[in-house]
Structures are given as structure tokens and as C-alpha cells.
PDB file of C-alpha atoms and ligand atoms in Angstrom:
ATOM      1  CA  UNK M  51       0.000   0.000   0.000  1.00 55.00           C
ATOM      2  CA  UNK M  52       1.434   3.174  -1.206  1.00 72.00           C
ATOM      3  CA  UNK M  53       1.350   6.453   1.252  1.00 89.00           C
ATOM      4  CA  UNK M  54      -0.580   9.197   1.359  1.00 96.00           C
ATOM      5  CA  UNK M  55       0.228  13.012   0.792  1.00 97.00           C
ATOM      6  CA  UNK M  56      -2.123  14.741   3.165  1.00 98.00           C
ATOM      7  CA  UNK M  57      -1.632  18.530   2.828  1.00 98.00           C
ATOM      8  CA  UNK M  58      -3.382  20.765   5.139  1.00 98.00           C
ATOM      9  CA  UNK M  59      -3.697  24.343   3.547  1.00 98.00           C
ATOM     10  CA  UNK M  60      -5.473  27.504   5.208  1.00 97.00           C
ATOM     11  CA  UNK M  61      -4.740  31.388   6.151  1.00 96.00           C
ATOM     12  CA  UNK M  62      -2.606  32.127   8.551  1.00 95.00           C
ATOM     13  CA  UNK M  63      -4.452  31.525  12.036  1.00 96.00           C
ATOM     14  CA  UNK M  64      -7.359  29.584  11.034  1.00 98.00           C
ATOM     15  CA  UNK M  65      -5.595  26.735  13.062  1.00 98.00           C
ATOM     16  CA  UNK M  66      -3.620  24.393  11.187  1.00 97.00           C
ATOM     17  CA  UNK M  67      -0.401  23.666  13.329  1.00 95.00           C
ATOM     18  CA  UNK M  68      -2.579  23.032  15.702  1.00 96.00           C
ATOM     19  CA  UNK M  69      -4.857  20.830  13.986  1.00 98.00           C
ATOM     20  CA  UNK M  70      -2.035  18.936  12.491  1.00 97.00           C
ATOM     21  CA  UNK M  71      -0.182  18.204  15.979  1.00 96.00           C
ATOM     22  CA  UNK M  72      -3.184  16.730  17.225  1.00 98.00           C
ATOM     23  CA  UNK M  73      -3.802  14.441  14.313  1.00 98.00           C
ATOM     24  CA  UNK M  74      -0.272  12.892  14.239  1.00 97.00           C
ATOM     25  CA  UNK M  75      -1.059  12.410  17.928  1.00 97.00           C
ATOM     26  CA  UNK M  76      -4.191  10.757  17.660  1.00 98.00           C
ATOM     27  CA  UNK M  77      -3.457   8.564  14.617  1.00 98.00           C
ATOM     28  CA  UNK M  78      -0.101   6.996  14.536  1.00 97.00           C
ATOM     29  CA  UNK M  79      -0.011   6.101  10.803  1.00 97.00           C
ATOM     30  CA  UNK M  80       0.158  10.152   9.837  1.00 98.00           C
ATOM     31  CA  UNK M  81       3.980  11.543   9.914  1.00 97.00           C
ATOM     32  CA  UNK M  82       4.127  14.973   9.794  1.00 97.00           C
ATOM     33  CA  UNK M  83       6.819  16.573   7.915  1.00 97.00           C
ATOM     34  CA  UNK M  84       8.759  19.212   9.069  1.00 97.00           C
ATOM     35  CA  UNK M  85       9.492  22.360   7.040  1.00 98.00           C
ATOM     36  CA  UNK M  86      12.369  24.861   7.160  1.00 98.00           C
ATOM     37  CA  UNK M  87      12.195  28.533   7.163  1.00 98.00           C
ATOM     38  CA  UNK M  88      14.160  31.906   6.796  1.00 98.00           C
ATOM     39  CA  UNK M  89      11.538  33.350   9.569  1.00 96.00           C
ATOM     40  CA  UNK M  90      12.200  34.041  13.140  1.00 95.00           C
ATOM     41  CA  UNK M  91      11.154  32.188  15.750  1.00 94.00           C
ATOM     42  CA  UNK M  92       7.809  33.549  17.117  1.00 89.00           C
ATOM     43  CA  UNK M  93       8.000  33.899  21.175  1.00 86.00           C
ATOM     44  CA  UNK M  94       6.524  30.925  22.636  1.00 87.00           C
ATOM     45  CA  UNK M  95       6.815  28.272  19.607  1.00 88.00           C
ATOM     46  CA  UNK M  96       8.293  25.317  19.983  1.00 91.00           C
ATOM     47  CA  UNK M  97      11.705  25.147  19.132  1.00 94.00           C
ATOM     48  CA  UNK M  98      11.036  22.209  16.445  1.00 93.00           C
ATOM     49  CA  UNK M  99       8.378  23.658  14.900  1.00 94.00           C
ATOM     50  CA  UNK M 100      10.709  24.069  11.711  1.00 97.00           C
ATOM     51  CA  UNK M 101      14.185  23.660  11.116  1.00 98.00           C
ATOM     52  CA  UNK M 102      15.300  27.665  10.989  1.00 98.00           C
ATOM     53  CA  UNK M 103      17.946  28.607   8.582  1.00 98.00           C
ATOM     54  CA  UNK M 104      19.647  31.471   7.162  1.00 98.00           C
ATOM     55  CA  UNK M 105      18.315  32.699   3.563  1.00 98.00           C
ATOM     56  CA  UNK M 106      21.810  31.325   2.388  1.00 98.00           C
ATOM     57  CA  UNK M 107      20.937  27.774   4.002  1.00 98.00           C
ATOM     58  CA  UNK M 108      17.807  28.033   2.346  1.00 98.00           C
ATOM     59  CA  UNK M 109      19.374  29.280  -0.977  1.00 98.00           C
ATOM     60  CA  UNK M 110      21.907  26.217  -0.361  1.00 98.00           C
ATOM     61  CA  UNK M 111      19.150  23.580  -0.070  1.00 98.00           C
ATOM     62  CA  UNK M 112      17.298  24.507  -3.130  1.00 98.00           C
ATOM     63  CA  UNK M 113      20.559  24.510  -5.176  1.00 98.00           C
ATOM     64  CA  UNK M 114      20.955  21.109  -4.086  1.00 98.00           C
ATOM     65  CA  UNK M 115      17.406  19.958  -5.214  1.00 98.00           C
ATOM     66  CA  UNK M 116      16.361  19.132  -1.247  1.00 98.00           C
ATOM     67  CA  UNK M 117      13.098  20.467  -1.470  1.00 98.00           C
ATOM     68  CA  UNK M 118       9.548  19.300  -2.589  1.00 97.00           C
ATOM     69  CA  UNK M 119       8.261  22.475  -2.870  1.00 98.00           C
ATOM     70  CA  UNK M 120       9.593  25.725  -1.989  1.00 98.00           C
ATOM     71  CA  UNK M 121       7.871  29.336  -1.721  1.00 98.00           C
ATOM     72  CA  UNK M 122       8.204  33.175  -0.197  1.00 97.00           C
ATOM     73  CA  UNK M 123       5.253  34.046   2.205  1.00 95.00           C
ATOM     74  CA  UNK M 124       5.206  37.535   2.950  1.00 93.00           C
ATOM     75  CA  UNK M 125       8.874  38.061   3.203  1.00 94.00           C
ATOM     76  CA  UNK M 126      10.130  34.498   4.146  1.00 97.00           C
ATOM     77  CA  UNK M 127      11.008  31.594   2.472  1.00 98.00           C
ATOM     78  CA  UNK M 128       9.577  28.106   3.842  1.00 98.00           C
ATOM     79  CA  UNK M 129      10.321  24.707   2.099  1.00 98.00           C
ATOM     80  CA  UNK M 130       9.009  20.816   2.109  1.00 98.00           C
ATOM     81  CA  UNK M 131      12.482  18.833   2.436  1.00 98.00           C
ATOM     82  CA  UNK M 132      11.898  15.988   0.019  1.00 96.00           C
ATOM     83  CA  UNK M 133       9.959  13.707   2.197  1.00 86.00           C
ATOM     84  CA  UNK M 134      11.881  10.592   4.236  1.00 91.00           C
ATOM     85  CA  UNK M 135       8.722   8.728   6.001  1.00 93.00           C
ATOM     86  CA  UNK M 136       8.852   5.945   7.566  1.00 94.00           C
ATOM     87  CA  UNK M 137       7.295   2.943   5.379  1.00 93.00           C
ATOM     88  CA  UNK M 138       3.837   2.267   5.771  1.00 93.00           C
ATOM     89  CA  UNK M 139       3.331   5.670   7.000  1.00 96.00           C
ATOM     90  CA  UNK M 140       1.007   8.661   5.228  1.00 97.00           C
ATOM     91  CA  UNK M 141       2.703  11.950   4.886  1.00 97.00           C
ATOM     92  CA  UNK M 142       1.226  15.304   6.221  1.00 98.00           C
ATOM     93  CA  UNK M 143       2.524  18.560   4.981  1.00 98.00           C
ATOM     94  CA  UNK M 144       0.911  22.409   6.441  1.00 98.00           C
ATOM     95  CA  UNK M 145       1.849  24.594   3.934  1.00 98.00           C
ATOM     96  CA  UNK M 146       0.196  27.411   2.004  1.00 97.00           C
ATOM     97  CA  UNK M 147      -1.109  27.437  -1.095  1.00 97.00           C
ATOM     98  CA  UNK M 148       1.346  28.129  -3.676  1.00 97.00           C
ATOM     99  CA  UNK M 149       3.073  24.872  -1.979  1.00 98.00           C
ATOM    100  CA  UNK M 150       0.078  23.049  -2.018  1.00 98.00           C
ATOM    101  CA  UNK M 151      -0.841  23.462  -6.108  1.00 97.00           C
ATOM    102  CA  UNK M 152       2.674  22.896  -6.630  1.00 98.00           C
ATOM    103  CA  UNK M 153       2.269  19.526  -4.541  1.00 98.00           C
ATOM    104  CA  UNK M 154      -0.800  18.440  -6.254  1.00 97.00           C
ATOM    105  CA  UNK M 155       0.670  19.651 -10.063  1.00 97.00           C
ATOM    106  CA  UNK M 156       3.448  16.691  -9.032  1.00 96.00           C
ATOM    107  CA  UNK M 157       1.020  14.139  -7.247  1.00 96.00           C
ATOM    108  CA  UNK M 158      -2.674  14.564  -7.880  1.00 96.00           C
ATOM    109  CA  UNK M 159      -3.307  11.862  -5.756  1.00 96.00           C
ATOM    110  CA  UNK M 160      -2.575  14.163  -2.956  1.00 98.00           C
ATOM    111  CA  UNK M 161      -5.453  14.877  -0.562  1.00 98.00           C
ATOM    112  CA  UNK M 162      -5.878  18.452  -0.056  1.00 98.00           C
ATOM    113  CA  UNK M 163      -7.441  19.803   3.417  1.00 98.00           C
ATOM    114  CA  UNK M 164      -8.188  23.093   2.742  1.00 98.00           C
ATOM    115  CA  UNK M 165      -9.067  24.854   6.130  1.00 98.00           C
ATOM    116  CA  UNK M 166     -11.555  28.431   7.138  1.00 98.00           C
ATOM    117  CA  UNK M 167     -11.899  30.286   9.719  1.00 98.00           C
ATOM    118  CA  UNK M 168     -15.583  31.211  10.866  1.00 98.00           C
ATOM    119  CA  UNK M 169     -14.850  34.606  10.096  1.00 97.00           C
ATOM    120  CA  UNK M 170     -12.113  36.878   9.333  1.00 95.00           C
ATOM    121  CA  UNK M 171     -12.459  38.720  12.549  1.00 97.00           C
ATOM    122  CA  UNK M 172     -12.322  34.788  14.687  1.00 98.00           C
ATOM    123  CA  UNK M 173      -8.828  34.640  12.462  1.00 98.00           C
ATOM    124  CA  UNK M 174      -7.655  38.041  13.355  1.00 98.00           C
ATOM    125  CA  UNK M 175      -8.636  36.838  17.219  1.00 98.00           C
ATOM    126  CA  UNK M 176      -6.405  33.962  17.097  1.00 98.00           C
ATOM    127  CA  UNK M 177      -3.664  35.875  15.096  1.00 96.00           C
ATOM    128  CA  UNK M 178      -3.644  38.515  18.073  1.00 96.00           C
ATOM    129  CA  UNK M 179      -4.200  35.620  20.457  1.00 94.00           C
ATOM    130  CA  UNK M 180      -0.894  33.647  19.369  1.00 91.00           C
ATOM    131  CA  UNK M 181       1.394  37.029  19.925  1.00 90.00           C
ATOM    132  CA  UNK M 182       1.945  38.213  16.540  1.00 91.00           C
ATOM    133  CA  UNK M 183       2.751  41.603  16.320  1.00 92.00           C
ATOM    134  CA  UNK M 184       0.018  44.130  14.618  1.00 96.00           C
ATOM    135  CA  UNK M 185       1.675  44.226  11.198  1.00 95.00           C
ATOM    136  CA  UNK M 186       1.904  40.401  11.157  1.00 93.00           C
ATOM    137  CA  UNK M 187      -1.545  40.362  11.774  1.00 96.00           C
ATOM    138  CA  UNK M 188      -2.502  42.823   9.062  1.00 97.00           C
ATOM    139  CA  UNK M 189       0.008  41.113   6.288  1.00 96.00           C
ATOM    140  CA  UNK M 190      -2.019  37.769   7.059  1.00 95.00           C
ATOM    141  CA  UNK M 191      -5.583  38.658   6.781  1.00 97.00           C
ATOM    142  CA  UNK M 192      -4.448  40.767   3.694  1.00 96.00           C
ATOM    143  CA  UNK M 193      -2.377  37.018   2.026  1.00 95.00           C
ATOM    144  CA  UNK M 194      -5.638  35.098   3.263  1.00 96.00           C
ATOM    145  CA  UNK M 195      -7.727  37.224   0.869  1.00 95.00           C
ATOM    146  CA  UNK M 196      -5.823  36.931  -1.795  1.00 94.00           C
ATOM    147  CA  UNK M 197      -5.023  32.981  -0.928  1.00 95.00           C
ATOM    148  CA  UNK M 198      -8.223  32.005  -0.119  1.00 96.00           C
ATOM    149  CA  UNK M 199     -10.226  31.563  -3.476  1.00 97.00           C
ATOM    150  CA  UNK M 200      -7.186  29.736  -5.072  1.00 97.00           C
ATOM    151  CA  UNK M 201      -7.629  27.182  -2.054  1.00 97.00           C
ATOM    152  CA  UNK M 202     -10.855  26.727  -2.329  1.00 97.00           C
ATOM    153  CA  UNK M 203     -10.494  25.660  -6.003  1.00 97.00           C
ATOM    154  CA  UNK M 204      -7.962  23.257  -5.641  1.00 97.00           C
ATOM    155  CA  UNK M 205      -9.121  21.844  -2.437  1.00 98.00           C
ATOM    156  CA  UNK M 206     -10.530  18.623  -2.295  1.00 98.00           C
ATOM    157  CA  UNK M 207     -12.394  19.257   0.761  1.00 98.00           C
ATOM    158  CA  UNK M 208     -13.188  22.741   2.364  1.00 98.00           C
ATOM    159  CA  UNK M 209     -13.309  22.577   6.587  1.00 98.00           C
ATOM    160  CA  UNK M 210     -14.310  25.514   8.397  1.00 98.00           C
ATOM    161  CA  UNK M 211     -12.555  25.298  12.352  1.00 98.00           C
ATOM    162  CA  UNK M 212     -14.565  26.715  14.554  1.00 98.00           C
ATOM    163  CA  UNK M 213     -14.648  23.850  17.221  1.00 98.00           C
ATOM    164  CA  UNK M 214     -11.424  22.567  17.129  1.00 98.00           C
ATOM    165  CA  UNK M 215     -12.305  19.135  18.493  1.00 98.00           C
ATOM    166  CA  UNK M 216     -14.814  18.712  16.054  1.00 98.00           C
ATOM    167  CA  UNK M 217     -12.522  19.835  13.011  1.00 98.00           C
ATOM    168  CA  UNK M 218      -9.820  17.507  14.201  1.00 98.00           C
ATOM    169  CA  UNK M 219     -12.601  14.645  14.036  1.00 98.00           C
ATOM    170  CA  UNK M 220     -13.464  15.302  10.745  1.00 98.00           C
ATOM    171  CA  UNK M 221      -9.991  15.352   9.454  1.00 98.00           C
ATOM    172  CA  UNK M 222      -9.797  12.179  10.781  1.00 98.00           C
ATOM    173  CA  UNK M 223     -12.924  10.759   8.963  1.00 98.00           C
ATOM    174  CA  UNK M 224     -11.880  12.285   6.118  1.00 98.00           C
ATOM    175  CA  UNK M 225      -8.633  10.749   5.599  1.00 98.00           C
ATOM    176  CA  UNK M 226     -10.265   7.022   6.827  1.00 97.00           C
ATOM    177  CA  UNK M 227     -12.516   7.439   4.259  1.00 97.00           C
ATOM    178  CA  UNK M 228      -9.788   8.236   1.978  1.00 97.00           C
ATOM    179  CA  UNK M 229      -7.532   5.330   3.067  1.00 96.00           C
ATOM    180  CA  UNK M 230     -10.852   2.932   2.643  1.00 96.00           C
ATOM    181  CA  UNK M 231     -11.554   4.064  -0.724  1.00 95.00           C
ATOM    182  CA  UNK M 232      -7.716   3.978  -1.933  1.00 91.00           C
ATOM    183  CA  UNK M 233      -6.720   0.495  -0.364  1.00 85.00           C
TER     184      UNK M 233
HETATM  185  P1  ADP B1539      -1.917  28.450  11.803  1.00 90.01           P
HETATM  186  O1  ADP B1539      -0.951  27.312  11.943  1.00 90.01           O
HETATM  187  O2  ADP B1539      -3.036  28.165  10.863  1.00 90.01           O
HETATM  188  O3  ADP B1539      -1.268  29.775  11.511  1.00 90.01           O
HETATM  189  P2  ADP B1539      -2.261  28.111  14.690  1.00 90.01           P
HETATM  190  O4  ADP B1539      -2.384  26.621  14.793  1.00 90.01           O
HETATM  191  O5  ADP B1539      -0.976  28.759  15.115  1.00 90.01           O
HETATM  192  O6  ADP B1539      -2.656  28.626  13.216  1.00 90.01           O
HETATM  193  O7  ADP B1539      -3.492  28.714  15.527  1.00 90.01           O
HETATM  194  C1  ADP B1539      -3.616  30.113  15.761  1.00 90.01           C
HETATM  195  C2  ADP B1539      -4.208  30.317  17.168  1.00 90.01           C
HETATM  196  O8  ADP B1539      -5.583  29.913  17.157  1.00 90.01           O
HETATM  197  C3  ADP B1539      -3.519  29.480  18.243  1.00 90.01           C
HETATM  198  O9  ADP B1539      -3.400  30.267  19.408  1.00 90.01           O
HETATM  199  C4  ADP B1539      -4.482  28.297  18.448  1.00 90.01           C
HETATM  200  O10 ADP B1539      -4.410  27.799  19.762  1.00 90.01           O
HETATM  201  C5  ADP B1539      -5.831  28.945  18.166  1.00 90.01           C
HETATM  202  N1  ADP B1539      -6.874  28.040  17.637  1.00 90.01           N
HETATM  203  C6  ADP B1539      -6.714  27.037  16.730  1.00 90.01           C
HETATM  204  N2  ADP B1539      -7.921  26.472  16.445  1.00 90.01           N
HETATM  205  C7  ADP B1539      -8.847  27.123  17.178  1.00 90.01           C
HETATM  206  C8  ADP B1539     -10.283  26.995  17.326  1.00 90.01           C
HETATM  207  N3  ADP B1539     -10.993  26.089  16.645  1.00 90.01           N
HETATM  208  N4  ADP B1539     -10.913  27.848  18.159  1.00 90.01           N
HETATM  209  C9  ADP B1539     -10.200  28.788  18.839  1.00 90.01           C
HETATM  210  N5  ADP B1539      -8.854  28.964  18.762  1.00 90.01           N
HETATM  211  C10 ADP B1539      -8.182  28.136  17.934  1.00 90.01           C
HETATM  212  P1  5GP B1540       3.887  30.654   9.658  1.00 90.01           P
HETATM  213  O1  5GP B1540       4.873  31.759   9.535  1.00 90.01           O
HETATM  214  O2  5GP B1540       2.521  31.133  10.117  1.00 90.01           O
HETATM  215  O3  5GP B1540       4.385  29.490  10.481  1.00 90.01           O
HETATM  216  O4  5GP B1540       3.656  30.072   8.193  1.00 90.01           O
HETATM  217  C1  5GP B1540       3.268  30.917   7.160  1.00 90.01           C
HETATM  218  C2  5GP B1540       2.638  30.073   6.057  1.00 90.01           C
HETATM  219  O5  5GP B1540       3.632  29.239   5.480  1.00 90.01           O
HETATM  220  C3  5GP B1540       1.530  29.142   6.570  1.00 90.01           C
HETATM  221  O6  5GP B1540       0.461  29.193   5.626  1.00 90.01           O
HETATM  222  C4  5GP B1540       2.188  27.791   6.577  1.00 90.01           C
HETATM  223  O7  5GP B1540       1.252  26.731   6.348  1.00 90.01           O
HETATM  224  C5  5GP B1540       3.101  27.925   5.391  1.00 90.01           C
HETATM  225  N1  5GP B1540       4.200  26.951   5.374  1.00 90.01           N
HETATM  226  C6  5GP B1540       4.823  26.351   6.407  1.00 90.01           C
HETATM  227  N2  5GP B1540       5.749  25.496   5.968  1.00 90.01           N
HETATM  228  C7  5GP B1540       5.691  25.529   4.617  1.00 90.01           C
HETATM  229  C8  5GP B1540       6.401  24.847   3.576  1.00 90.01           C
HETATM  230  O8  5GP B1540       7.257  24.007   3.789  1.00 90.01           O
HETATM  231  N3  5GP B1540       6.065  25.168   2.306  1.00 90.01           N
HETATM  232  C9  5GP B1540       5.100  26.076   2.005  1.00 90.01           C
HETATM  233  N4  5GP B1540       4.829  26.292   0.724  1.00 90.01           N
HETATM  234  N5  5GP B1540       4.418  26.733   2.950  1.00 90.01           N
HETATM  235  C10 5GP B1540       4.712  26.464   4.239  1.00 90.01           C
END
């Protein structure tokens, strides 16, 4: 049985790191990969939460082919390393959506979770709520309009988070019924 490619896709704050933690917690055949970035680390986040490089690291990486899929997000550059899971294990990748159309362009088979917030002023809540800084805020509402009806297109299944405990069971569902229908 070949893997999956689960890629969660959303605006910034709707929820995914958080959703994605929780699903490689509750079911033990999802590995979640781990992305590398030119950002700072935000006060508060976990040290792992990418590998974080210099731009020349970065620049070094993709000269050497080690990426997926690549992009710049508002000033920063944040990149898939070409995936080493486990056998037998389904791959999940949060990443935006330039990442994720490049993703499914190379493996339609891909499942894409595109995720909403309930509204944009729940998103600028949690935004404000995680410690970003004003202009952070502002740049991400601003990318999420723009982002938004792209991800919707190319999703194959829209979730809106507003209770994260339900979300988190549907995303489970979702990729059972998946697994079911691909096995
Ligand atoms: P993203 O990875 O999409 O940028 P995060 O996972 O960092 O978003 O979540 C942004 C903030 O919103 C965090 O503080 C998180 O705890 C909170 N959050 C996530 N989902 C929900 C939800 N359903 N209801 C309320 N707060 C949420
Ligand atoms: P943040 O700075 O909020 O952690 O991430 C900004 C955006 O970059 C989010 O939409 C996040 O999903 C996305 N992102 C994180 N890692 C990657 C990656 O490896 N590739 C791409 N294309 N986007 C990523």
C-alpha cells in the first residue's frame, strides 16, 4: 500500500499547526513533515516547529534539489524537504497554497485539506491571540484574501474550524474514508 500526501492548507491563524499536531497524535499512521524557514522564531513556539535557517541555508538547499516544494510568504522563504517517512506511514505537509498546487501539479493523488476560519475577525482573534505583532496580523488577513479563493479551487475538501475538536474529528474521517476508498 502506497502512502498518502495529506496537505493541510489555510490562512494564517485559522488553526492548522494546531490541527495537524493533534492528528499525528491521535493517529499513529500520519507523519508529519517538518518544514524549514528563513523566519524568526515567534515567542513561545516550539523550538522544532521548523528547522530555521539562514536565507543562504535556504538558498543552499534549493541549489541542491532538497526540497519538494519551496515558496516566499510575505517576506520568508519556507520549504518541504523531500519527504523521508517511515514505510507504511502517510505523509502530512501544512503549507500554504502556492506549496500546495505545486504539490498536487506533481502528485494529484494528494489529498488536499483546505481549512476556514468562521470569520475573518475569529482569524484576526487567534492571530492577536498567538502574539503576533500588529503588522503580522494585518500582512495575514491581507495574504488570506488573496489565498483564499485559489484554495478553495484546488481543495478537495473545504473545513471551516470553529470547534477545534470537532474539526480535528473530521480530518480524521476524512482521511479514513480516503484510506478505505484507496486500499
Ligand atoms: P496556523 O498554523 O493556521 O497559523 P495556529 O495553529 O498557530 O494557526 O493557531 C492560531 C491560534 O488559534 C492558536 O493560538 C491556536 O491555539 C488557536 N486556535 C486554533 N484552532 C482554534 C479553534 N478552533 N478555536 C479557537 N482557537 C483556535
Ligand atoms: P507561519 O509563519 O505562520 O508558520 O507560516 C506561514 C505560512 O507558510 C503558513 O500558511 C504555513 O502553512 C506555510 N508553510 C509552512 N511550511 C511551509 C512549507 O514548507 N512550504 C510552504 N509552501 N508553505 C509552508
Amino acid at each position: 500500500m502506497s502512502s498518502l500526501i495529506i496537505v493541510v492548507s489555510g490562512p494564517g491563524g485559522v488553526g492548522k499547526s494546531t490541527i495537524v499536531e493533534a492528528l499525528v497524535r491521535r493517529d499513529d499512521r500520519l507523519w508529519l513533515s517538518r518544514s524549514w524557514t528563513t523566519r524568526e522564531r515567534r515567542p513561545g513556539e516550539a523550538e522544532d516547529a521548523y528547522v530555521f535557517v539562514t536565507r543562504e541555508q535556504f538558498q543552499q538547499r534549493i541549489a541542491n534539489n532538497g526540497f519538494l516544494e519551496w515558496t516566499e510568504f510575505i517576506g520568508n522563504m519556507y520549504g518541504t524537504p523531500n519527504p523521508e517517512a517511515p514505510i507504511g506511514r502517510d505523509i502530512v505537509l501544512e503549507i500554504e497554497v502556492d506549496g500546495a498546487s505545486q504539490v498536487k501539479k506533481m502528485h494529484p493523488d494528494a489529498v488536499l485539506l483546505f481549512v476556514l476560519p468562521p470569520t475573518r475577525e475569529e482569524q484576526r482573534a487567534r492571530l492577536q491571540g498567538r502574539g503576533d505583532v500588529e503588522q503580522k496580523v494585518e500582512q495575514r488577513l491581507q495574504k488570506a484574501e488573496d489565498e483564499e479563493p485559489i484554495g478553495k479551487a484546488i481543495a478537495d475538501f473545504v473545513l471551516i474550524n470553529d470547534d477545534l475538536s470537532a474539526t480535528i474529528d473530521e480530518m480524521l474521517e476524512l482521511i479514513n474514508a480516503v484510506r478505505a476508498k484507496r486500499a
